[in-house]
Short mmCIF file of C-alpha atoms in Angstrom, two decimals:
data_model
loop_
_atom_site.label_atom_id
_atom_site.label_comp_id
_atom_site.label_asym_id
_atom_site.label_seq_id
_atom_site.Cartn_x
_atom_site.Cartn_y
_atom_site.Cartn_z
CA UNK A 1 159.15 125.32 138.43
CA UNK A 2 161.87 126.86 140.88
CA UNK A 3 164.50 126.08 138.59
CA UNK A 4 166.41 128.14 136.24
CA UNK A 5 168.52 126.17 133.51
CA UNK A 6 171.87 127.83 132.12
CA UNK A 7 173.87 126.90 128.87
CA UNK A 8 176.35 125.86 127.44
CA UNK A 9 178.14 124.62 130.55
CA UNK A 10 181.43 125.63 128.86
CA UNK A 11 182.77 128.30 126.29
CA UNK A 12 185.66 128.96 124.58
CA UNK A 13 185.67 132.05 122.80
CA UNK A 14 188.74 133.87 121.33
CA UNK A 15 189.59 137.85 122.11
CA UNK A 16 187.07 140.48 120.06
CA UNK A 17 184.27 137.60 120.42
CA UNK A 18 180.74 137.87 121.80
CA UNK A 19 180.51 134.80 123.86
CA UNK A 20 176.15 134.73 124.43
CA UNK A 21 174.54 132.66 127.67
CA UNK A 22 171.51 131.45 127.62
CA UNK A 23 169.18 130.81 130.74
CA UNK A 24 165.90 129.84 130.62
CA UNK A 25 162.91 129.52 133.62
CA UNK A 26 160.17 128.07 134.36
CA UNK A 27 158.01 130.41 137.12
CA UNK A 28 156.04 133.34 136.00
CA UNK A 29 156.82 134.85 139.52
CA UNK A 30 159.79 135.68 138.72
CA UNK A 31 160.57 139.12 137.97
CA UNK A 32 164.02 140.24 138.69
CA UNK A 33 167.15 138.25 137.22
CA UNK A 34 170.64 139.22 137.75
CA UNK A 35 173.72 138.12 136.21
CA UNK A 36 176.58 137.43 138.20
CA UNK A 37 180.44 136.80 137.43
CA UNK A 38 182.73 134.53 139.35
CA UNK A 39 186.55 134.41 139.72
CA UNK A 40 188.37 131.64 141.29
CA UNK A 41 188.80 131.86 144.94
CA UNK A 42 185.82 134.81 145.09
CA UNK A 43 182.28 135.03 145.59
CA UNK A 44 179.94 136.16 142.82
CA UNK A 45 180.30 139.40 141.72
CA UNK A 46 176.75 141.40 140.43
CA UNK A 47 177.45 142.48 137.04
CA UNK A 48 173.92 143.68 135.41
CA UNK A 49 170.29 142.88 136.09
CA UNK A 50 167.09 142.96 134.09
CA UNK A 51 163.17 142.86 135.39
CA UNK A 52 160.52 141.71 132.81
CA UNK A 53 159.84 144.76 131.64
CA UNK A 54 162.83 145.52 129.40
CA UNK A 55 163.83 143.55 126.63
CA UNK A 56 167.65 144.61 126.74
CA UNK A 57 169.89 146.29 128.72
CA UNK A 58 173.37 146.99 128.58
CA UNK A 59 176.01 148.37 131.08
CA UNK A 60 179.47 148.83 129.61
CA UNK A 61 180.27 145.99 127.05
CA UNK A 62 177.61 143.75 128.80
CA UNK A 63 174.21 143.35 127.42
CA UNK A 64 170.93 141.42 128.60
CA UNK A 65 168.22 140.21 126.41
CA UNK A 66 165.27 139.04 127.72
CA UNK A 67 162.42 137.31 125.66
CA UNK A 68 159.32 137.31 128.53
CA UNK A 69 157.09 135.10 126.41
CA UNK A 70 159.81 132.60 125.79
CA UNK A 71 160.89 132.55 129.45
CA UNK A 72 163.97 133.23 128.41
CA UNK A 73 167.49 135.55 129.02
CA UNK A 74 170.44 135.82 127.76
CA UNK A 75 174.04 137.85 128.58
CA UNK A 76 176.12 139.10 125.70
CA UNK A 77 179.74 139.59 126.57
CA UNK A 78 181.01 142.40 123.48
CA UNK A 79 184.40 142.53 122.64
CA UNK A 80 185.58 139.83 125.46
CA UNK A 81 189.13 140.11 126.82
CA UNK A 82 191.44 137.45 128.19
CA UNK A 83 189.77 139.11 131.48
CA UNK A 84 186.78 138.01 131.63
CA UNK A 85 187.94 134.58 131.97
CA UNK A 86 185.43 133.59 134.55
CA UNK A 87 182.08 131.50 135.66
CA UNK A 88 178.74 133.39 134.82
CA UNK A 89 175.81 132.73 136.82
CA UNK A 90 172.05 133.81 135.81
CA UNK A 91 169.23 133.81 138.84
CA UNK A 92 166.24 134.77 139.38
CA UNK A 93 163.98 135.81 141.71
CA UNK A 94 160.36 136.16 142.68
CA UNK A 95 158.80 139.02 144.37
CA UNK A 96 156.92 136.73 146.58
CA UNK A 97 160.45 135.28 147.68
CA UNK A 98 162.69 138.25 148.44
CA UNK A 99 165.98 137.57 149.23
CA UNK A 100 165.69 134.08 147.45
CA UNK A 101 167.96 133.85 144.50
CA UNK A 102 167.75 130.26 142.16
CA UNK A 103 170.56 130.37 140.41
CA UNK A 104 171.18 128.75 136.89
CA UNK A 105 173.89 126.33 136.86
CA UNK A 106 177.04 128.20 135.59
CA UNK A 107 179.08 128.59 132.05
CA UNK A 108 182.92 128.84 132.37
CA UNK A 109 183.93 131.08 130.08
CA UNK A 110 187.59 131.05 128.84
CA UNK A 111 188.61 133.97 125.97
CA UNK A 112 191.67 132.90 124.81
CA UNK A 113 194.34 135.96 124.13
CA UNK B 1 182.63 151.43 152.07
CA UNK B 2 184.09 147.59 152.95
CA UNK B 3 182.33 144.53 151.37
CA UNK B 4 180.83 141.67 152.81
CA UNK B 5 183.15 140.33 155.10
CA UNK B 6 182.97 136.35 155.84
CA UNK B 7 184.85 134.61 158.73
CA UNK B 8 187.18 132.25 159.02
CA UNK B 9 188.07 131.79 155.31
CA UNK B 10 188.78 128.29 155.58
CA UNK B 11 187.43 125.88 158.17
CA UNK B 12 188.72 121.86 157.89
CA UNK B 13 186.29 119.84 160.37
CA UNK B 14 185.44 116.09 160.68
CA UNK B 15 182.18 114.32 160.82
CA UNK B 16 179.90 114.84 163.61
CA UNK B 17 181.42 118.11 164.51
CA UNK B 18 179.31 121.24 164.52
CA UNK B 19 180.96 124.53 162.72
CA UNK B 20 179.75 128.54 163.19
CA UNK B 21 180.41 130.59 160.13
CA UNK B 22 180.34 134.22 160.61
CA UNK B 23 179.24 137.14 158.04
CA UNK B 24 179.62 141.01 158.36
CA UNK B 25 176.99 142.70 155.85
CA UNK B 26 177.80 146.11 154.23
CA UNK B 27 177.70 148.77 156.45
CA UNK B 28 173.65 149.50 156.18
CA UNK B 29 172.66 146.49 155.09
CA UNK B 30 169.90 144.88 157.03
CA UNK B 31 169.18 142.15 154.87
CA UNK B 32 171.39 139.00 154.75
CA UNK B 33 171.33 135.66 152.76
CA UNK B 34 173.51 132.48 152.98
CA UNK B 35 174.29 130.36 150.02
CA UNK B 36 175.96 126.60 150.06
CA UNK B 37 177.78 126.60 146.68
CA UNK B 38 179.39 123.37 145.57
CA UNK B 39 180.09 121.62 141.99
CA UNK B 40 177.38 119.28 141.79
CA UNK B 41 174.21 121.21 143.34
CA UNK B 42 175.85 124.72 142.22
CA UNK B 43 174.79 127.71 144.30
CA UNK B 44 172.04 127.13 146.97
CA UNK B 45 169.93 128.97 148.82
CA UNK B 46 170.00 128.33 152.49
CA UNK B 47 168.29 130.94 154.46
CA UNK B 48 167.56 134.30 155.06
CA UNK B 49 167.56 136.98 157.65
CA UNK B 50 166.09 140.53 158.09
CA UNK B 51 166.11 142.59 160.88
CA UNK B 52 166.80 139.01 163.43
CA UNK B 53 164.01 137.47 161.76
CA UNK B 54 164.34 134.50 159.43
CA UNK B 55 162.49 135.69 156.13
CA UNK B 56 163.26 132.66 153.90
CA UNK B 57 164.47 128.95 154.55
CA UNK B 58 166.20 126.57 151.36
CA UNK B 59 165.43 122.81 151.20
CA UNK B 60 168.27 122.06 153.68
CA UNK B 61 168.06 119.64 156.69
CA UNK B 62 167.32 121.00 160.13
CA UNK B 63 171.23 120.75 161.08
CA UNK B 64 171.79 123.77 159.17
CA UNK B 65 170.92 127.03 161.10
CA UNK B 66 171.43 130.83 161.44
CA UNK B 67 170.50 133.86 163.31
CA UNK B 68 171.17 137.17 163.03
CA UNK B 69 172.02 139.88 165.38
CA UNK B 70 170.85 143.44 166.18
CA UNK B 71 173.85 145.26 164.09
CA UNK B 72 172.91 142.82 161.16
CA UNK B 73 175.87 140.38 161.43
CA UNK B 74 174.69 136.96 160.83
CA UNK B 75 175.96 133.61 161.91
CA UNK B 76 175.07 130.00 160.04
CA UNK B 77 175.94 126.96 162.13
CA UNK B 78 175.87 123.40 160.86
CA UNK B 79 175.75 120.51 163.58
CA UNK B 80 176.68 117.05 163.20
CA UNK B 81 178.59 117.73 159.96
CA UNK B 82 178.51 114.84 156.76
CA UNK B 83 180.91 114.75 154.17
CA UNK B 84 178.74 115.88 152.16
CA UNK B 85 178.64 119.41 153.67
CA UNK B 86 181.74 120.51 152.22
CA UNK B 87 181.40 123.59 150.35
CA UNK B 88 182.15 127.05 149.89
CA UNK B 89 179.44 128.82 152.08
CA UNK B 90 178.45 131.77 150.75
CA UNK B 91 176.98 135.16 152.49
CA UNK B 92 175.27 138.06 150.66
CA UNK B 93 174.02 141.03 151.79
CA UNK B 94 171.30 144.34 150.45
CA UNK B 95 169.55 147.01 151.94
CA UNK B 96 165.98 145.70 152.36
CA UNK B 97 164.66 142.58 152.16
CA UNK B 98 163.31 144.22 148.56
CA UNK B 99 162.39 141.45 145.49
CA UNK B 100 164.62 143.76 143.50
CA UNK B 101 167.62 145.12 145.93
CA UNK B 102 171.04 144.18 144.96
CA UNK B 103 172.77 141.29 146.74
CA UNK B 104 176.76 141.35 147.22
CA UNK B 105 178.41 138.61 147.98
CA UNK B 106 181.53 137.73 150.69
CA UNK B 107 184.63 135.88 149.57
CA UNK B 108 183.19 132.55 151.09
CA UNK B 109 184.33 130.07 153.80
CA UNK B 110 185.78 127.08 152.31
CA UNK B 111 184.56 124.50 154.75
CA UNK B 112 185.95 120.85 154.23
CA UNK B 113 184.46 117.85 155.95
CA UNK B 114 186.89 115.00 156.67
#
């Protein structure tokens, strides 16, 4: 119930695409879930959170969908650039566990030039 | 305003040592969270600290502590170290303690167990 499962594992996408991750969860407790991006030799970098009560939101050309009765959220990368060659990471967290952050298990994303 | 700030970058230690990893929140910050990342298990919660006080603990065995002091700097210390301890060791840090305050995350300390 405390886990939150991320796919695909990998993507290759080429520039101008919309590479999509999926997470999904499990606990109805959890009501905040931030996305965040990771470059090699770095820690995770926030990039755009959601709570339950939206079903999208975007900040600059990245957008999250979230589908509450499907347990489900998903990051939209538009018009992805050679930079944002990176590992995504969705979480989540619980009100009744602040500070605690399960995080999904990573995608590298590569956008080929 | 300066980020989380982690110390020492990169630690090499062998087994049955003990290690201290140090973390430096943002300036305001009073919350602060440690994270074991590694390629099997991913990113892992360890523990977490608000004003000195231990809020939240991870599944982790009893080697792996932390405190936190009265300017919000945190420490995480792991005794009797395994190989399977190496990992990048995460720290992250937000205002409150708040289900929906933003973490940030420090660069990491590479620790490597040999």
């Amino acid at each position: 119930q405390q886990q939150v499962k991320q796919s695909p594992q990998s993507l290759i996408v080429q520039k101008g695409g919309i590479p999509i991750i999926n997470c999904a969860y499990e606990n109805t407790a959890f009501d905040y879930f931030p996305w965040y991006q990771q470059f090699p030799g770095k820690g995770p970098a926030l990039l755009i959170a959601i709570r339950p009560d939206v079903s999208e939101k975007k900040e600059g050309r990245f957008t999250i969908s979230f589908n509450k009765s499907a347990k489900q959220f998903s990051l939209h990368i538009m018009d992805s650039q050679p930079g944002d060659s990176a590992t995504y990471f969705c979480a989540a967290r619980g009100s009744s566990n602040t500070g605690k952050l399960i995080f999904g298990q990573g995608t590298t994303l590569q956008v080929k030039p | 305003k300066a980020g989380v700030t982690q110390t020492p970058r990169y630690l090499i230690k062998t087994r049955g040592q003990q290690v201290t990893l140090s973390c430096s929140p943002i300036s305001g910050h009073r919350s602060v969270s440690w994270y074991q990342q590694t390629p099997g298990q991913g990113l892992q919660f360890l523990f977490e600290y608000f004003s000195e006080t231990q809020r939240n603990k991870g599944n982790f065995p009893g080697r792996f502590s932390g405190r936190q002091f009265s300017n919000s700097r945190s420490e995480m210390n792991v005794s009797t170290l395994e190989l399977g301890d190496s990992a990048l060791y995460l720290c992250a840090s937000s205002q409150t303690s708040a289900a929906y305050n933003e973490q940030f995350f420090g660069p990491g300390t590479r620790l490597t167990v040999l």
